[in-house]
XYZ file of C-alpha atoms in Angstrom:
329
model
C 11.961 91.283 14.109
C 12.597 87.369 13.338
C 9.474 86.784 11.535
C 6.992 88.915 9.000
C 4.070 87.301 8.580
C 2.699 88.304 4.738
C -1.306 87.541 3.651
C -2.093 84.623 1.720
C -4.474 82.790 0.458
C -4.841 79.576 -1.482
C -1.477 78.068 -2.361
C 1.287 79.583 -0.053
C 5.381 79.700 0.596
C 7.372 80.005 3.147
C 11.177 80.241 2.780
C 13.404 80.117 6.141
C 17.064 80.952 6.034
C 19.575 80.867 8.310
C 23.283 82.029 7.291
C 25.592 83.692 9.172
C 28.060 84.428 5.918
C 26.157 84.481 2.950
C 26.527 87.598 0.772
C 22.956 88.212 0.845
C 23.120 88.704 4.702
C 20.071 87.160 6.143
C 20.117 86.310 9.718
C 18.001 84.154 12.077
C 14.514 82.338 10.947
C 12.423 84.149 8.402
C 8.727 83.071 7.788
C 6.714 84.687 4.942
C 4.225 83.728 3.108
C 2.631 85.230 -0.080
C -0.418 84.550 -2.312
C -0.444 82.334 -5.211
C -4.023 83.118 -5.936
C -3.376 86.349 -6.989
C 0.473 85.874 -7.858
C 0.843 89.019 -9.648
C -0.524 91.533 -6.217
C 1.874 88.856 -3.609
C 3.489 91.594 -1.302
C 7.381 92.539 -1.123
C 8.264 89.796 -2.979
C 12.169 90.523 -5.548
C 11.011 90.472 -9.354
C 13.365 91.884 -11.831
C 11.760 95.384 -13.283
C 11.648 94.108 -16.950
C 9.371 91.644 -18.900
C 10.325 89.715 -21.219
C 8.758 88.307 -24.750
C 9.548 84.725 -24.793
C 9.428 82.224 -27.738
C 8.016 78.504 -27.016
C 11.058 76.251 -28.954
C 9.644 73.209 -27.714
C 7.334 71.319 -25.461
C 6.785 67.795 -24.287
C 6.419 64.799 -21.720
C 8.201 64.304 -19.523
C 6.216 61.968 -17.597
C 2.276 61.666 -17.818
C 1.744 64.610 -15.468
C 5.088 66.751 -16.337
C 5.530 68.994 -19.219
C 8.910 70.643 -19.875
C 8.514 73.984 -21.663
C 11.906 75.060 -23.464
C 11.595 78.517 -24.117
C 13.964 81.220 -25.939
C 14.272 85.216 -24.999
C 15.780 86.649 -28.300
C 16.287 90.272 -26.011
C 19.660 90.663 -24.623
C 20.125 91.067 -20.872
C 17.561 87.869 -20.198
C 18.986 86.090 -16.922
C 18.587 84.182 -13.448
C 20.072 82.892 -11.111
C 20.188 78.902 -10.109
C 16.837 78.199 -8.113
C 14.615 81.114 -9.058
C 11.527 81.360 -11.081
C 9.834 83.358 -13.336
C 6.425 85.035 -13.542
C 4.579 83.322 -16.301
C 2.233 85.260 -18.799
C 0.181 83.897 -21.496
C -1.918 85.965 -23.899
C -5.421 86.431 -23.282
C -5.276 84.880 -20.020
C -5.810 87.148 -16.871
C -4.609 84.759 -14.178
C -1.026 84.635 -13.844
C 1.731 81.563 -11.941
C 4.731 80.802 -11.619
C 7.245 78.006 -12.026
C 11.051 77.589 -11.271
C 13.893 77.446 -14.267
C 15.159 73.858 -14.497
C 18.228 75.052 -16.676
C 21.193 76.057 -16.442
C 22.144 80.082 -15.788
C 24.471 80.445 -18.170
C 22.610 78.946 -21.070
C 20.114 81.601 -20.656
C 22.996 84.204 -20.022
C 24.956 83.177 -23.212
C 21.737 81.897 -25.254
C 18.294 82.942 -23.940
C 17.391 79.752 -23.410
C 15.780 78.156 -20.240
C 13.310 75.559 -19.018
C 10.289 74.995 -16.710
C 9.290 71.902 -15.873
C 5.261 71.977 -15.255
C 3.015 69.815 -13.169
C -0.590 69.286 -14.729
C -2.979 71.258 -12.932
C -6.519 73.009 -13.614
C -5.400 76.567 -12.789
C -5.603 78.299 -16.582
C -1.566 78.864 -17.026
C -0.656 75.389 -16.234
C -3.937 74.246 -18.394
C -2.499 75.738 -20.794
C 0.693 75.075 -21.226
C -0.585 71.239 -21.055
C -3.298 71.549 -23.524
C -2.766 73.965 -25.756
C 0.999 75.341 -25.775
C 2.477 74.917 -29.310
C 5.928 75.664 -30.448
C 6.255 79.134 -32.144
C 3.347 80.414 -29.612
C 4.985 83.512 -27.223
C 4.557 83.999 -23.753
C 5.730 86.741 -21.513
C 8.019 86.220 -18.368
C 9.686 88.318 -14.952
C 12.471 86.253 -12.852
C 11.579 86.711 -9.655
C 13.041 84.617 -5.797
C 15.792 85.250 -3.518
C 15.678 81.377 -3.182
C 18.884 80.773 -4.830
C 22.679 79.375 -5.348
C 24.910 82.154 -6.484
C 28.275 80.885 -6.724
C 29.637 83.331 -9.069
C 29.422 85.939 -6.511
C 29.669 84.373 -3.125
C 32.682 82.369 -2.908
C 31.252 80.748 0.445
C 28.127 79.365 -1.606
C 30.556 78.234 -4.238
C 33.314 76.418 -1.805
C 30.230 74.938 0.517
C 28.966 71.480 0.498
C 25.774 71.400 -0.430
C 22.993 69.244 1.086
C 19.954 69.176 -1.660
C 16.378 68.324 -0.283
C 13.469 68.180 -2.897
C 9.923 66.692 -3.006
C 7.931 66.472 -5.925
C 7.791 69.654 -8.071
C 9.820 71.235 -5.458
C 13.035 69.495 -7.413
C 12.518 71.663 -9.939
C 14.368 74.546 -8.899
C 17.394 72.073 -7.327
C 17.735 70.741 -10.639
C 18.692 74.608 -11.933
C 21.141 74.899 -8.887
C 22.855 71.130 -9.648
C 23.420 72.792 -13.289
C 25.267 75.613 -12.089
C 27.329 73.527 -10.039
C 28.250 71.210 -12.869
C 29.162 74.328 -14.606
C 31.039 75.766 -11.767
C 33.216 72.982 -11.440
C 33.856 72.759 -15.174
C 34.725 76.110 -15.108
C 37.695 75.784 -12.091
C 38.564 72.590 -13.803
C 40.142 74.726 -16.154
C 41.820 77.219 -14.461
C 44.771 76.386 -13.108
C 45.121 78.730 -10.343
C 41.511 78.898 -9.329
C 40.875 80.623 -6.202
C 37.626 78.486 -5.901
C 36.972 75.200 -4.516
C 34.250 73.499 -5.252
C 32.470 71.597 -2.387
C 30.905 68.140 -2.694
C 27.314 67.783 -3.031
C 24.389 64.898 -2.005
C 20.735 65.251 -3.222
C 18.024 63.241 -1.724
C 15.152 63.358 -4.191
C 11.713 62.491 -3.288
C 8.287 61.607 -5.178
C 5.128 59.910 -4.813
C 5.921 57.407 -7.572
C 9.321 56.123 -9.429
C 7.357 57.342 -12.811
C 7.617 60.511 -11.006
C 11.333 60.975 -10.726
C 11.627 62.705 -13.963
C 14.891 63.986 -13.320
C 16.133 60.858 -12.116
C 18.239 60.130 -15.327
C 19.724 63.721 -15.631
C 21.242 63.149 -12.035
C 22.573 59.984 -12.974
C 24.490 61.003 -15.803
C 25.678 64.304 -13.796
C 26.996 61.967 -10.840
C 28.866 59.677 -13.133
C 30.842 62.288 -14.576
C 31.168 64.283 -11.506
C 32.516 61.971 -8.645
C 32.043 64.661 -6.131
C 27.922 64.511 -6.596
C 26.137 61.591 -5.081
C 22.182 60.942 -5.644
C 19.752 58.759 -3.569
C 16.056 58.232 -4.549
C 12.825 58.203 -2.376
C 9.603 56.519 -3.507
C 6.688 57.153 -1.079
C 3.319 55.773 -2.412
C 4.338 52.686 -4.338
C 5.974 49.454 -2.825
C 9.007 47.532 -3.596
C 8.615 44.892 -6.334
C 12.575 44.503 -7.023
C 15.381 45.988 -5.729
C 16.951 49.019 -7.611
C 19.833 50.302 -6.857
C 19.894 53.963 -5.577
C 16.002 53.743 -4.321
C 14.390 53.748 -1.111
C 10.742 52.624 -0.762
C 10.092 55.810 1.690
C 9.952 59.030 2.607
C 13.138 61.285 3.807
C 13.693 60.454 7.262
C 16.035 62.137 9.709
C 18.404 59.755 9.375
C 18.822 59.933 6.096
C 19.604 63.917 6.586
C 21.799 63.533 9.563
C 23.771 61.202 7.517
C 24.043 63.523 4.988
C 25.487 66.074 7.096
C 27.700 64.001 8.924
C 29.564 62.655 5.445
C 29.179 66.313 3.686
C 30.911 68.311 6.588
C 30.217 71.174 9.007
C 30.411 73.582 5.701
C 27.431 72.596 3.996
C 24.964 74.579 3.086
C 21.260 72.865 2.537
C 18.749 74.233 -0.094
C 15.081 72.338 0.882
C 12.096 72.479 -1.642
C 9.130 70.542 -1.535
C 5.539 70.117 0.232
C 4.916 71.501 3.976
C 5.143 68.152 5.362
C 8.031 67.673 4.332
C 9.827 71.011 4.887
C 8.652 70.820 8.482
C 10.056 67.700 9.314
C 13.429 68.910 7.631
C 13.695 72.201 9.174
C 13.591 70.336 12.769
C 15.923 67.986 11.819
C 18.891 70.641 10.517
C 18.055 72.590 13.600
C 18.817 69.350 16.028
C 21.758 69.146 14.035
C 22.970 72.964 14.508
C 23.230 73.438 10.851
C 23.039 77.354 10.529
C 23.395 77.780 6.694
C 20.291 76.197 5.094
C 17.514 77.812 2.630
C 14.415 76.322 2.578
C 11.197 77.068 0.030
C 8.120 75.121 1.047
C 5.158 74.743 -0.793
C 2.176 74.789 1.069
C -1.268 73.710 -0.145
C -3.001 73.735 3.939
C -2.553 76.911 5.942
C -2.726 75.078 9.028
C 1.173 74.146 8.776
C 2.753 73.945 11.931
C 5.323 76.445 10.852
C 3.080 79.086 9.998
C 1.509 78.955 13.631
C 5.147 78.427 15.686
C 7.848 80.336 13.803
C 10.957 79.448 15.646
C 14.482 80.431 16.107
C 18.280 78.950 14.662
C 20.373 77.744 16.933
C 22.484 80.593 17.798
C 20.928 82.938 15.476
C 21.018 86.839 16.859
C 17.831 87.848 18.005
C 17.607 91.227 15.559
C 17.395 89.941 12.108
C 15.397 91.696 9.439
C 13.205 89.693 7.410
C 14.477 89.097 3.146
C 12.026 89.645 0.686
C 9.221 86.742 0.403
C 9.926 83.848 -2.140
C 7.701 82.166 -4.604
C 8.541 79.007 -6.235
């Protein structure tokens, strides 16, 4: 069975992968979809058993419509890996969401500490956390995805290139995976005999506005001290007034991805996270170029997306797989 086809309802995700060697073994083109209305009752989607307590350290702007909640689990055990998410609970509210870690993995292994980075929104959670969310205030949370980087474990994730898509809010759980690369290739820096090589990495980060590239800075300081990272910047809903180095004045286009490909390598592995339109449009253009190892998490907001009515087939994908568990993001 290539595809399983989950209910949903008001905000929706689909995650495709293709990977012929990845640990997690997931074959040919997987389309599911799960609810976001009613996050906590979403089908066969991987959460961790145990719920956590966690403390609010800190809270604050990072643009006019971006919050970034730093939060602390004093419990030992707390930890993800690069490009999940976690369920979010707040007392006294019945409607649960969830948002992807922006952090590093092993900060929250060695120190409980992670963040989410939060788009204002009406639903109560995100209301919340925007109007109301204090430091000192607690909050319960469940990690939860199977959209992620795992180098650690999987030495062809950690000796891949990696191609990095994101739109939006759907950077947020790239930024978590470019920390754990930074850390990963601190790590082998140090050891002299490392049986890991690190791969080289490109990101091509997209959003509506240049107000709206939050992370913008982070990546900046990350690719001058890493010389195997390289950045470029898409603004689609504001024009050119000077040039800035870096930024392009529209969306991703294929070009832009096939030349990403062609300079990272047959061994790269893509992670893509963003809106529908977007996702679509990418997931054509890695299958034109054969690319068999890419992960994608798109965020849907209409269910009329072309991929939920034509779920297709890699390239040279066997026609047997079994479908992974569903991913929220």
């Amino acid at each position: 069975m290539i595809s399983k086809i989950i209910e949903s309802y008001f905000h929706q995700f689909f995650k495709y992968s293709y990977s012929l060697t990845c640990q997690r073994q997931i074959h040919g083109n997987i389309i599911q979809h799960s609810s976001r209305a009613d996050f906590r009752m979403a089908p066969n989607v991987f959460r961790q058993k145990k719920i956590y307590t966690a403390v609010v350290l800190d809270v604050f702007n990072a643009s006019s419509t971006i919050k970034i909640l730093r939060l602390n689990v004093k419990e030992a055990g707390f930890s993800f890996k690069a490009g999940q998410w976690v369920d979010f609970y707040v007392p006294g509210i019945s409607e649960v969401t969830g948002y992807s870690m922006t952090s590093a993995p092993n900060e929250a292994k060695e120190k409980g500490i992670l963040e989410l980075a939060v788009k204002y929104g009406k639903f109560p959670p995100t209301h919340w956390v925007h109007n109301s969310c204090t430091p000192g205030e607690e909050v319960q949370i469940r990690v939860g995805g199977d959209f992620y980087y795992d180098p650690l474990s999987n030495k062809f994730e950690a000796e891949a290139n990696l191609l990095l898509v994101g739109g939006g809010v759907g950077i947020n759980p790239l930024v978590s995976i470019l920390c754990e690369y930074r850390d990963l290739l601190l790590a082998t820096h140090y050891q002299t005999e490392s049986a890991i090589q690190p791969g080289r990495v490109h990101l091509l980060y997209s959003a509506r506005t240049e107000n709206e590239l939050v992370f913008k800075d982070t990546f900046n300081v990350m690719e001058k001290e890493q010389p195997t990272l390289t950045c470029q910047y898409f603004v689609t809903r504001e024009q050119e007034t000077k040039p800035r180095p870096g930024i392009h004045y529209s969306r991703v286009e294929e070009h832009n991805v096939a030349d990403s490909i062609q300079t990272l390598g047959e061994k790269t592995l893509c992670y893509v996270c963003g809106p529908s339109t977007m996702t679509d449009d990418v997931a054509n253009w890695l299958q034109k170029l054969e690319l068999v190892e890419f992960y994608i998490l798109a965020i849907l907001t209409h269910p009329s997306s072309s991929l939920a009515k034509q779920p297709r087939i890699g390239p040279g994908l066997p026609q047997n797989s079994s479908p992974s568990h569903s991913v929220l993001g």
